[in-house]
mmCIF file of C-alpha atoms in Angstrom:
data_model
loop_
_atom_site.group_PDB
_atom_site.id
_atom_site.type_symbol
_atom_site.label_atom_id
_atom_site.label_comp_id
_atom_site.label_asym_id
_atom_site.label_seq_id
_atom_site.Cartn_x
_atom_site.Cartn_y
_atom_site.Cartn_z
ATOM 1 C CA MET R 1 23.168 -10.542 36.130
ATOM 2 C CA THR R 2 26.852 -9.566 35.955
ATOM 3 C CA SER R 3 26.913 -10.576 32.599
ATOM 4 C CA ARG R 4 24.249 -7.619 31.760
ATOM 5 C CA ALA R 5 25.805 -5.590 33.571
ATOM 6 C CA GLN R 6 28.748 -6.063 31.452
ATOM 7 C CA LYS R 7 26.598 -5.997 28.025
ATOM 8 C CA THR R 8 24.632 -2.632 29.790
ATOM 9 C CA THR R 9 28.366 -1.241 30.094
ATOM 10 C CA ARG R 10 29.884 -2.094 26.409
ATOM 11 C CA ASP R 11 26.374 -1.305 25.371
ATOM 12 C CA LEU R 12 26.848 3.227 26.605
ATOM 13 C CA ARG R 13 30.634 2.246 25.744
ATOM 14 C CA TRP R 14 29.786 2.199 22.309
ATOM 15 C CA HIS R 15 27.185 4.682 22.356
ATOM 16 C CA ASN R 16 29.011 7.581 23.784
ATOM 17 C CA ARG R 17 31.671 6.848 20.855
ATOM 18 C CA SER R 18 28.965 7.382 18.840
ATOM 19 C CA ASP R 19 28.367 10.797 20.014
ATOM 20 C CA VAL R 20 31.524 11.732 20.016
ATOM 21 C CA LEU R 21 32.492 10.138 16.547
ATOM 22 C CA THR R 22 29.379 11.690 15.755
ATOM 23 C CA ARG R 23 30.122 15.421 17.218
ATOM 24 C CA LEU R 24 32.811 15.329 15.545
ATOM 25 C CA TYR R 25 32.618 13.803 11.463
ATOM 26 C CA LEU R 26 29.583 16.458 11.510
ATOM 27 C CA ARG R 27 32.260 19.465 13.094
ATOM 28 C CA GLU R 28 29.615 20.197 15.508
ATOM 29 C CA CYS R 29 32.512 19.863 18.255
ATOM 30 C CA THR R 30 36.476 20.572 17.686
ATOM 31 C CA ASN R 31 38.079 20.149 20.981
ATOM 32 C CA ARG R 32 37.325 17.631 23.971
ATOM 33 C CA ASN R 33 36.203 20.651 25.984
ATOM 34 C CA ASP R 34 33.595 21.609 23.584
ATOM 35 C CA LEU R 35 33.141 17.902 23.143
ATOM 36 C CA ALA R 36 32.477 17.787 27.113
ATOM 37 C CA ARG R 37 29.975 20.731 26.662
ATOM 38 C CA ALA R 38 27.845 19.799 23.790
ATOM 39 C CA SER R 39 27.371 15.714 24.937
ATOM 40 C CA GLY R 40 27.421 16.789 28.308
ATOM 41 C CA LEU R 41 30.173 13.566 29.528
ATOM 42 C CA SER R 42 32.866 14.317 32.444
ATOM 43 C CA ALA R 43 36.100 15.671 30.523
ATOM 44 C CA ALA R 44 37.592 11.877 31.793
ATOM 45 C CA THR R 45 34.640 10.128 29.378
ATOM 46 C CA ILE R 46 35.482 11.919 26.512
ATOM 47 C CA SER R 47 39.338 11.709 26.806
ATOM 48 C CA ASN R 48 38.635 7.545 27.378
ATOM 49 C CA VAL R 49 36.732 8.348 24.084
ATOM 50 C CA VAL R 50 38.989 9.947 21.469
ATOM 51 C CA SER R 51 41.470 8.388 22.838
ATOM 52 C CA ASP R 52 40.064 4.567 21.561
ATOM 53 C CA LEU R 53 39.036 7.089 18.699
ATOM 54 C CA ILE R 54 42.898 8.162 17.963
ATOM 55 C CA ALA R 55 43.558 4.190 18.827
ATOM 56 C CA ASP R 56 41.507 2.849 15.996
ATOM 57 C CA GLY R 57 42.501 5.041 13.086
ATOM 58 C CA LEU R 58 39.257 7.479 12.783
ATOM 59 C CA VAL R 59 39.770 10.258 14.590
ATOM 60 C CA GLY R 60 43.472 12.322 14.794
ATOM 61 C CA GLU R 61 44.893 15.752 16.129
ATOM 62 C CA ASN R 62 44.977 18.727 14.370
ATOM 63 C CA GLY R 63 46.847 21.274 15.412
ATOM 64 C CA SER R 64 45.579 23.023 18.613
ATOM 65 C CA GLN R 65 44.183 26.588 18.842
ATOM 66 C CA SER R 66 45.029 29.813 21.661
ATOM 67 C CA SER R 67 42.279 29.163 24.606
ATOM 68 C CA ALA R 68 41.588 32.175 27.472
ATOM 69 C CA GLY R 69 43.558 32.519 29.726
ATOM 70 C CA GLY R 70 44.892 28.315 29.792
ATOM 71 C CA ARG R 71 47.031 26.003 27.809
ATOM 72 C CA PRO R 72 46.020 25.776 23.744
ATOM 73 C CA ARG R 73 43.732 23.029 22.965
ATOM 74 C CA SER R 74 44.796 20.462 20.605
ATOM 75 C CA LEU R 75 42.231 20.523 17.709
ATOM 76 C CA LEU R 76 40.898 16.885 16.590
ATOM 77 C CA ARG R 77 39.120 15.668 12.842
ATOM 78 C CA VAL R 78 38.615 12.364 11.872
ATOM 79 C CA ARG R 79 40.821 11.205 9.987
ATOM 80 C CA PRO R 80 39.604 10.864 5.823
ATOM 81 C CA ASP R 81 42.281 7.903 5.943
ATOM 82 C CA PHE R 82 40.231 5.626 7.634
ATOM 83 C CA GLY R 83 38.619 3.946 4.999
ATOM 84 C CA HIS R 84 36.377 4.244 1.779
ATOM 85 C CA VAL R 85 33.089 3.942 0.897
ATOM 86 C CA VAL R 86 30.920 3.473 -2.746
ATOM 87 C CA GLY R 87 27.861 5.254 -3.622
ATOM 88 C CA VAL R 88 25.710 4.224 -6.201
ATOM 89 C CA ASP R 89 22.871 6.300 -7.865
ATOM 90 C CA ILE R 90 20.870 3.868 -10.000
ATOM 91 C CA GLY R 91 18.974 6.879 -11.965
ATOM 92 C CA GLU R 92 16.499 6.634 -14.991
ATOM 93 C CA THR R 93 19.596 7.921 -17.547
ATOM 94 C CA GLU R 94 22.195 6.075 -16.480
ATOM 95 C CA ILE R 95 24.101 3.953 -13.578
ATOM 96 C CA ARG R 96 26.653 6.612 -11.553
ATOM 97 C CA VAL R 97 29.856 4.573 -9.264
ATOM 98 C CA GLY R 98 30.906 6.843 -6.786
ATOM 99 C CA LEU R 99 33.934 6.238 -4.749
ATOM 100 C CA PHE R 100 34.592 8.590 -1.640
ATOM 101 C CA ASP R 101 37.136 8.687 1.809
ATOM 102 C CA TRP R 102 34.669 7.963 4.613
ATOM 103 C CA THR R 103 34.427 12.149 4.893
ATOM 104 C CA LEU R 104 32.991 11.773 1.828
ATOM 105 C CA GLN R 105 35.986 13.507 -0.468
ATOM 106 C CA PRO R 106 36.112 11.592 -3.975
ATOM 107 C CA VAL R 107 38.841 9.463 -4.844
ATOM 108 C CA ALA R 108 38.532 8.873 -8.381
ATOM 109 C CA ASP R 109 36.314 9.428 -11.337
ATOM 110 C CA ASP R 110 32.807 8.720 -11.056
ATOM 111 C CA GLU R 111 32.043 5.092 -13.035
ATOM 112 C CA VAL R 112 29.014 6.153 -15.727
ATOM 113 C CA ARG R 113 26.872 3.342 -17.375
ATOM 114 C CA ALA R 114 24.310 4.596 -19.067
ATOM 115 C CA VAL R 115 21.075 3.322 -19.127
ATOM 116 C CA ALA R 116 19.215 2.563 -22.515
ATOM 117 C CA THR R 117 15.813 2.098 -21.001
ATOM 118 C CA ALA R 118 14.360 3.191 -17.578
ATOM 119 C CA GLN R 119 13.253 -0.809 -17.178
ATOM 120 C CA ILE R 120 16.823 -3.112 -16.880
ATOM 121 C CA PRO R 121 16.012 -5.819 -15.601
ATOM 122 C CA PRO R 122 17.272 -6.524 -11.793
ATOM 123 C CA HIS R 123 19.911 -9.122 -11.885
ATOM 124 C CA GLU R 124 21.343 -6.884 -15.633
ATOM 125 C CA VAL R 125 21.422 -3.483 -12.831
ATOM 126 C CA ALA R 126 23.451 -5.855 -10.603
ATOM 127 C CA ASP R 127 26.012 -6.952 -12.369
ATOM 128 C CA GLN R 128 26.128 -3.803 -14.249
ATOM 129 C CA ILE R 129 27.319 -2.156 -10.738
ATOM 130 C CA LEU R 130 29.086 -4.914 -9.147
ATOM 131 C CA SER R 131 31.384 -3.936 -12.806
ATOM 132 C CA GLU R 132 31.378 -0.192 -12.314
ATOM 133 C CA ILE R 133 32.264 -0.266 -8.252
ATOM 134 C CA ALA R 134 35.592 -3.000 -9.574
ATOM 135 C CA ALA R 135 36.545 -0.745 -12.032
ATOM 136 C CA VAL R 136 36.387 2.276 -9.770
ATOM 137 C CA THR R 137 37.950 0.849 -6.528
ATOM 138 C CA ALA R 138 40.943 -0.502 -9.282
ATOM 139 C CA ARG R 139 41.699 3.089 -10.495
ATOM 140 C CA ALA R 140 42.252 3.758 -6.776
ATOM 141 C CA GLY R 141 44.336 1.103 -6.006
ATOM 142 C CA ILE R 142 41.999 -0.785 -3.369
ATOM 143 C CA THR R 143 39.604 -4.285 -3.405
ATOM 144 C CA PRO R 144 36.130 -4.046 -3.261
ATOM 145 C CA ASP R 145 35.925 -5.966 -0.217
ATOM 146 C CA GLY R 146 38.741 -3.863 1.392
ATOM 147 C CA LEU R 147 34.830 -1.004 1.553
ATOM 148 C CA LEU R 148 33.766 0.240 5.255
ATOM 149 C CA GLY R 149 30.434 -0.141 3.164
ATOM 150 C CA VAL R 150 28.211 0.496 0.153
ATOM 151 C CA GLY R 151 25.137 2.866 -0.670
ATOM 152 C CA ILE R 152 22.662 2.485 -3.227
ATOM 153 C CA GLY R 153 19.977 4.963 -3.994
ATOM 154 C CA VAL R 154 17.260 3.901 -6.018
ATOM 155 C CA PRO R 155 14.092 6.249 -7.503
ATOM 156 C CA GLY R 156 11.739 4.463 -4.850
ATOM 157 C CA ALA R 157 11.111 2.544 -1.693
ATOM 158 C CA GLY R 158 14.123 0.969 -0.096
ATOM 159 C CA GLY R 159 15.407 -1.408 2.356
ATOM 160 C CA SER R 160 15.429 -5.096 2.142
ATOM 161 C CA VAL R 161 13.402 -5.071 -1.207
ATOM 162 C CA ILE R 162 12.996 -2.556 -3.472
ATOM 163 C CA HIS R 163 9.899 -0.767 -4.901
ATOM 164 C CA ALA R 164 10.294 1.853 -7.839
ATOM 165 C CA PRO R 165 7.545 1.699 -10.602
ATOM 166 C CA THR R 166 9.532 4.181 -13.117
ATOM 167 C CA LEU R 167 12.224 0.861 -12.912
ATOM 168 C CA GLY R 168 9.413 -1.691 -13.437
ATOM 169 C CA TRP R 169 10.675 -3.354 -10.429
ATOM 170 C CA SER R 170 8.281 -4.989 -7.340
ATOM 171 C CA ALA R 171 9.907 -6.228 -4.716
ATOM 172 C CA VAL R 172 12.845 -6.654 -6.286
ATOM 173 C CA PRO R 173 15.383 -8.093 -3.459
ATOM 174 C CA LEU R 174 18.548 -5.498 -4.713
ATOM 175 C CA ALA R 175 20.971 -5.938 -1.835
ATOM 176 C CA GLY R 176 20.717 -9.598 -2.041
ATOM 177 C CA LEU R 177 21.406 -9.698 -5.685
ATOM 178 C CA LEU R 178 24.605 -7.635 -4.729
ATOM 179 C CA ARG R 179 26.046 -9.072 -1.567
ATOM 180 C CA ALA R 180 28.000 -12.015 -2.725
ATOM 181 C CA GLY R 181 29.518 -10.267 -4.854
ATOM 182 C CA LEU R 182 30.266 -7.364 -2.200
ATOM 183 C CA GLY R 183 31.305 -10.264 0.732
ATOM 184 C CA PHE R 184 28.634 -8.283 2.418
ATOM 185 C CA ALA R 185 25.224 -6.224 2.337
ATOM 186 C CA PRO R 186 25.063 -2.815 0.713
ATOM 187 C CA ASP R 187 22.763 0.309 2.466
ATOM 188 C CA VAL R 188 19.966 0.428 -0.387
ATOM 189 C CA ASP R 189 17.369 3.977 0.224
ATOM 190 C CA ASN R 190 15.960 5.693 -1.860
ATOM 191 C CA GLY R 191 17.698 8.369 -3.817
ATOM 192 C CA ALA R 192 15.921 11.510 -2.449
ATOM 193 C CA MET R 193 16.457 10.804 1.290
ATOM 194 C CA ALA R 194 20.473 10.301 0.521
ATOM 195 C CA LEU R 195 20.938 13.099 -0.970
ATOM 196 C CA GLY R 196 18.892 15.035 1.296
ATOM 197 C CA GLN R 197 21.203 13.219 3.938
ATOM 198 C CA ALA R 198 24.551 14.239 2.050
ATOM 199 C CA GLU R 199 23.208 18.527 1.306
ATOM 200 C CA ASN R 200 22.833 18.614 5.768
ATOM 201 C CA TRP R 201 26.298 16.834 5.976
ATOM 202 C CA ARG R 202 28.534 18.704 3.709
ATOM 203 C CA GLY R 203 26.054 20.747 1.231
ATOM 204 C CA ALA R 204 23.528 23.598 1.181
ATOM 205 C CA ALA R 205 20.871 22.876 3.395
ATOM 206 C CA ARG R 206 24.032 22.068 6.462
ATOM 207 C CA GLY R 207 22.961 24.005 9.791
ATOM 208 C CA ALA R 208 19.548 24.233 8.267
ATOM 209 C CA GLU R 209 16.673 23.503 11.446
ATOM 210 C CA ARG R 210 13.986 22.454 8.406
ATOM 211 C CA ALA R 211 15.676 22.012 4.827
ATOM 212 C CA VAL R 212 13.852 20.542 2.170
ATOM 213 C CA THR R 213 16.638 19.035 -1.034
ATOM 214 C CA LEU R 214 14.506 18.803 -4.334
ATOM 215 C CA LEU R 215 15.935 16.471 -6.332
ATOM 216 C CA LEU R 216 15.141 17.162 -10.463
ATOM 217 C CA GLY R 217 15.823 14.670 -13.186
ATOM 218 C CA ILE R 218 13.235 12.564 -15.521
ATOM 219 C CA GLY R 219 11.424 13.042 -12.207
ATOM 220 C CA ALA R 220 10.793 15.072 -9.649
ATOM 221 C CA GLY R 221 11.345 13.874 -6.054
ATOM 222 C CA GLY R 222 12.145 15.591 -2.395
ATOM 223 C CA ALA R 223 13.265 15.052 1.047
ATOM 224 C CA LEU R 224 12.724 16.343 4.296
ATOM 225 C CA SER R 225 15.667 17.215 6.837
ATOM 226 C CA MET R 226 14.166 17.983 10.430
ATOM 227 C CA THR R 227 16.610 18.238 13.654
ATOM 228 C CA ALA R 228 15.683 15.631 15.833
ATOM 229 C CA GLY R 229 16.607 14.242 19.099
ATOM 230 C CA PRO R 230 18.616 16.721 21.547
ATOM 231 C CA ALA R 231 22.184 16.802 19.743
ATOM 232 C CA GLY R 232 19.509 18.791 17.219
ATOM 233 C CA ARG R 233 21.296 16.171 14.437
ATOM 234 C CA ALA R 234 18.865 16.570 11.236
ATOM 235 C CA ARG R 235 16.969 13.415 9.618
ATOM 236 C CA SER R 236 16.297 12.896 6.213
ATOM 237 C CA PHE R 237 12.543 11.678 5.004
ATOM 238 C CA THR R 238 11.641 10.518 1.784
ATOM 239 C CA MET R 239 8.921 13.282 -0.120
ATOM 240 C CA GLU R 240 6.835 12.223 -3.813
ATOM 241 C CA TRP R 241 6.570 15.955 -3.908
ATOM 242 C CA GLY R 242 6.495 15.233 -8.092
ATOM 243 C CA HIS R 243 3.460 13.078 -7.519
ATOM 244 C CA THR R 244 1.153 16.619 -5.892
ATOM 245 C CA VAL R 245 -1.104 17.415 -8.681
ATOM 246 C CA VAL R 246 -1.246 20.781 -9.996
ATOM 247 C CA ASP R 247 -3.375 20.235 -12.173
ATOM 248 C CA LEU R 248 -6.854 18.431 -12.176
ATOM 249 C CA ASP R 249 -7.222 17.921 -16.164
ATOM 250 C CA GLY R 250 -3.655 18.100 -16.961
ATOM 251 C CA PRO R 251 -1.156 15.018 -18.262
ATOM 252 C CA THR R 252 -1.510 12.006 -17.729
ATOM 253 C CA CYS R 253 2.131 11.257 -15.276
ATOM 254 C CA ARG R 254 3.322 7.757 -15.262
ATOM 255 C CA CYS R 255 2.339 6.623 -11.994
ATOM 256 C CA GLY R 256 -1.853 6.575 -13.670
ATOM 257 C CA ALA R 257 -2.777 10.237 -12.244
ATOM 258 C CA ARG R 258 -3.317 13.359 -14.168
ATOM 259 C CA GLY R 259 -1.275 16.353 -14.019
ATOM 260 C CA CYS R 260 1.161 15.385 -10.910
ATOM 261 C CA LEU R 261 4.363 18.713 -10.619
ATOM 262 C CA GLU R 262 6.564 16.192 -12.582
ATOM 263 C CA THR R 263 5.020 16.587 -15.812
ATOM 264 C CA TYR R 264 5.306 19.317 -16.022
ATOM 265 C CA ILE R 265 9.234 20.173 -14.634
ATOM 266 C CA GLY R 266 10.237 16.747 -14.832
ATOM 267 C CA ALA R 267 13.040 16.621 -18.273
ATOM 268 C CA GLU R 268 11.674 14.677 -20.031
ATOM 269 C CA ALA R 269 8.465 16.709 -19.793
ATOM 270 C CA ILE R 270 10.234 19.912 -20.501
ATOM 271 C CA LEU R 271 11.578 18.322 -23.562
ATOM 272 C CA ALA R 272 8.278 17.027 -24.476
ATOM 273 C CA ARG R 273 6.920 21.079 -24.123
ATOM 274 C CA TYR R 274 9.174 22.510 -25.917
ATOM 275 C CA ALA R 275 8.735 19.658 -29.368
ATOM 276 C CA ALA R 276 5.535 20.940 -29.620
ATOM 277 C CA THR R 277 6.258 24.959 -28.813
ATOM 278 C CA SER R 278 6.062 26.869 -32.755
ATOM 279 C CA GLY R 279 9.371 28.076 -33.316
ATOM 280 C CA SER R 280 11.279 24.712 -30.746
ATOM 281 C CA ALA R 281 14.463 23.141 -33.880
ATOM 282 C CA PRO R 282 15.736 19.348 -33.353
ATOM 283 C CA PHE R 283 18.858 19.163 -31.032
ATOM 284 C CA ASP R 284 22.158 17.907 -31.987
ATOM 285 C CA GLY R 285 23.107 15.857 -29.211
ATOM 286 C CA ASP R 286 21.926 12.797 -28.168
ATOM 287 C CA GLY R 287 20.110 11.797 -24.326
ATOM 288 C CA VAL R 288 18.174 13.678 -22.050
ATOM 289 C CA GLU R 289 20.706 15.399 -20.321
ATOM 290 C CA ALA R 290 22.242 16.917 -23.785
ATOM 291 C CA HIS R 291 18.915 17.707 -24.551
ATOM 292 C CA LEU R 292 18.472 19.710 -21.726
ATOM 293 C CA ALA R 293 21.728 21.689 -21.393
ATOM 294 C CA GLU R 294 21.036 22.476 -25.148
ATOM 295 C CA LEU R 295 17.311 24.641 -24.416
ATOM 296 C CA VAL R 296 18.702 26.060 -21.672
ATOM 297 C CA ALA R 297 21.854 27.438 -23.642
ATOM 298 C CA ARG R 298 18.995 27.903 -26.585
ATOM 299 C CA ALA R 299 17.105 30.227 -24.664
ATOM 300 C CA VAL R 300 20.147 31.991 -21.982
ATOM 301 C CA LYS R 301 22.712 32.532 -24.306
ATOM 302 C CA GLN R 302 20.989 32.694 -27.812
ATOM 303 C CA GLN R 303 17.678 34.405 -26.026
ATOM 304 C CA GLU R 304 15.533 31.846 -29.029
ATOM 305 C CA PRO R 305 11.917 32.886 -27.739
ATOM 306 C CA ALA R 306 10.222 29.176 -28.269
ATOM 307 C CA ALA R 307 13.355 27.363 -25.733
ATOM 308 C CA GLY R 308 11.769 31.173 -23.790
ATOM 309 C CA ALA R 309 8.760 30.446 -23.350
ATOM 310 C CA VAL R 310 9.549 26.742 -22.213
ATOM 311 C CA LEU R 311 11.787 27.617 -19.117
ATOM 312 C CA ASP R 312 9.445 30.471 -18.574
ATOM 313 C CA ASP R 313 6.249 27.552 -17.798
ATOM 314 C CA THR R 314 8.995 25.473 -15.865
ATOM 315 C CA ALA R 315 10.049 27.808 -13.723
ATOM 316 C CA ARG R 316 5.186 29.442 -12.573
ATOM 317 C CA TYR R 317 5.363 25.321 -12.691
ATOM 318 C CA LEU R 318 8.435 25.004 -10.366
ATOM 319 C CA GLY R 319 7.613 27.910 -8.232
ATOM 320 C CA ILE R 320 4.081 27.043 -7.499
ATOM 321 C CA GLY R 321 5.465 23.141 -6.310
ATOM 322 C CA ILE R 322 7.463 25.061 -3.944
ATOM 323 C CA SER R 323 5.237 27.231 -2.334
ATOM 324 C CA ASN R 324 2.927 24.425 -1.696
ATOM 325 C CA LEU R 325 5.962 23.276 0.144
ATOM 326 C CA ILE R 326 6.174 26.583 2.153
ATOM 327 C CA ASN R 327 2.953 26.300 3.224
ATOM 328 C CA LEU R 328 2.636 23.148 4.148
ATOM 329 C CA VAL R 329 6.335 22.546 5.788
ATOM 330 C CA ALA R 330 7.252 26.179 6.694
ATOM 331 C CA PRO R 331 10.759 24.918 5.826
ATOM 332 C CA ASP R 332 13.621 27.631 6.509
ATOM 333 C CA ARG R 333 15.648 26.087 2.495
ATOM 334 C CA VAL R 334 15.147 25.025 -0.052
ATOM 335 C CA ILE R 335 17.576 23.499 -1.697
ATOM 336 C CA LEU R 336 17.609 22.386 -6.173
ATOM 337 C CA SER R 337 19.772 19.909 -6.542
ATOM 338 C CA GLY R 338 20.054 16.655 -9.334
ATOM 339 C CA TRP R 339 21.136 16.733 -12.554
ATOM 340 C CA ALA R 340 18.534 18.514 -14.093
ATOM 341 C CA GLY R 341 18.015 20.751 -11.359
ATOM 342 C CA ALA R 342 21.799 21.952 -11.490
ATOM 343 C CA LEU R 343 21.328 22.336 -15.459
ATOM 344 C CA LEU R 344 18.047 24.410 -14.642
ATOM 345 C CA CYS R 345 19.324 26.647 -11.754
ATOM 346 C CA ASP R 346 20.711 29.219 -12.852
ATOM 347 C CA ALA R 347 18.700 30.539 -15.290
ATOM 348 C CA LEU R 348 14.934 29.771 -13.444
ATOM 349 C CA LEU R 349 16.113 30.684 -10.192
ATOM 350 C CA PRO R 350 15.021 34.591 -9.963
ATOM 351 C CA ALA R 351 11.959 33.438 -11.293
ATOM 352 C CA VAL R 352 10.792 30.544 -9.537
ATOM 353 C CA ARG R 353 11.795 33.097 -6.373
ATOM 354 C CA LEU R 354 9.217 35.346 -7.686
ATOM 355 C CA VAL R 355 6.705 32.755 -8.123
ATOM 356 C CA VAL R 356 7.195 31.812 -4.988
ATOM 357 C CA ARG R 357 6.575 35.217 -3.290
ATOM 358 C CA GLN R 358 3.675 35.930 -5.237
ATOM 359 C CA HIS R 359 2.149 32.524 -4.421
ATOM 360 C CA ALA R 360 2.989 31.318 -0.387
ATOM 361 C CA LEU R 361 1.820 32.548 2.771
ATOM 362 C CA PRO R 362 4.266 35.585 3.386
ATOM 363 C CA TYR R 363 4.718 34.791 6.795
ATOM 364 C CA LEU R 364 6.326 31.384 5.951
ATOM 365 C CA GLN R 365 7.970 32.366 2.591
ATOM 366 C CA GLU R 366 10.046 35.793 3.924
ATOM 367 C CA PHE R 367 11.769 33.013 6.186
ATOM 368 C CA THR R 368 12.744 30.556 3.383
ATOM 369 C CA ARG R 369 16.105 30.736 1.168
ATOM 370 C CA ILE R 370 15.828 29.042 -1.775
ATOM 371 C CA GLU R 371 19.466 27.411 -2.984
ATOM 372 C CA PRO R 372 20.541 25.664 -5.845
ATOM 373 C CA GLY R 373 22.819 22.413 -4.225
ATOM 374 C CA GLU R 374 25.804 22.454 -3.552
ATOM 375 C CA LEU R 375 27.735 18.448 -4.856
ATOM 376 C CA GLY R 376 27.825 18.951 -8.226
ATOM 377 C CA PRO R 377 26.598 16.438 -10.824
ATOM 378 C CA SER R 378 27.636 13.770 -8.470
ATOM 379 C CA ALA R 379 25.901 14.839 -5.999
ATOM 380 C CA THR R 380 23.273 11.366 -5.431
ATOM 381 C CA ALA R 381 26.288 9.169 -5.467
ATOM 382 C CA LEU R 382 26.967 11.290 -2.880
ATOM 383 C CA GLY R 383 24.093 11.006 -1.378
ATOM 384 C CA ALA R 384 24.048 7.428 -1.493
ATOM 385 C CA ALA R 385 27.834 7.553 0.003
ATOM 386 C CA THR R 386 26.196 9.020 3.144
ATOM 387 C CA LEU R 387 23.838 5.408 3.706
ATOM 388 C CA PRO R 388 27.149 3.151 5.115
ATOM 389 C CA VAL R 389 28.757 5.842 6.640
ATOM 390 C CA ALA R 390 25.606 6.813 8.896
ATOM 391 C CA ARG R 391 25.490 3.283 9.457
ATOM 392 C CA LEU R 392 29.414 3.361 10.793
ATOM 393 C CA LEU R 393 28.872 6.815 12.333
ATOM 394 C CA ALA R 394 26.126 4.790 14.752
ATOM 395 C CA ASP R 395 27.934 2.225 15.753
ATOM 396 C CA GLY R 396 30.634 4.299 16.317
ATOM 397 C CA GLY R 397 33.287 3.631 13.995
ATOM 398 C CA ARG R 398 32.818 -0.554 14.424
ATOM 399 C CA ARG R 399 33.194 -2.698 11.308
ATOM 400 C CA GLY R 400 30.419 -4.788 11.269
ATOM 401 C CA ASP R 401 33.568 -7.651 11.342
ATOM 402 C CA GLU R 402 34.088 -5.618 15.550
#
């Protein structure tokens, strides 16, 4: 009985640490009084938990603020120097590795490895990831075994085994392939889900009750973030939005179906449509990203009719896809992210919003904001970095060896 009581007390202590640390990390609260009100914990419990977090180097004092008729209140903040995390974006055109402090501020320039073919053998991907992690951590003067964790975003279903049809992977034990080289198992999940979590924590979806983050690249994915639980924190869920069908007689998708949305708004599909348009011209650069950037420049700066027509079509299909999302899940925010989203957003956003006004149900779309992502070219790598951070917050800041 004593052992069970001790375990229950210990579990409650770590639960309280997790709750308080998460509120501070997500900037829901900034002082002890706010923490007590928001969590329902007593002032004494908050004082003890905060003291523990400060002693462990997770939290620090950050000045003070005046209070009505009382002593100034000490402000609290999560300490960036507690540790570092790595985020890995396994994309269809590149593998990007970013190093961040655990508050998700970049510490060193990303390592980027171009992908020659979308279907690289898993062991080669694992070797490349380990090489890039070693390079990016060496530039910052730290060692991989000193990391708080490594998160990996993949274009498929994550977990202990990976199912990623676009990479030609089925039941690939990626975490196991990396464990020996890292000294610990990485956190692996769907890249769109991780990106949605990052936009919700630090980006354009912050404060939304129900947000959809769209990952636009070679293909098109999405994540739905909804508030959950008494604390009102958001959880993200993967959506195979790019494989919703918009034309039964449309082009064949790589998933095997016809007329999937990504066959109209994916980067390769956009470029193929341009190449088949009268008046199109060869590109000067190399690679899908360079070609898409050049296409946007031709449409916006050079006013080339062929490029403009293709982007008009893209905006129409993107707007229809977003209209379907609004009618289905009624988000209060839709975020256009991913590398292709960043390239297309400025050129397409006004037209996309117009299409949405024409096709989404008025009583739903009037409450929805459609916005560009705020996390830049490292967005998906940053999203992947949230995976070990989320685990650390859930454990109350407890490292794996504690």
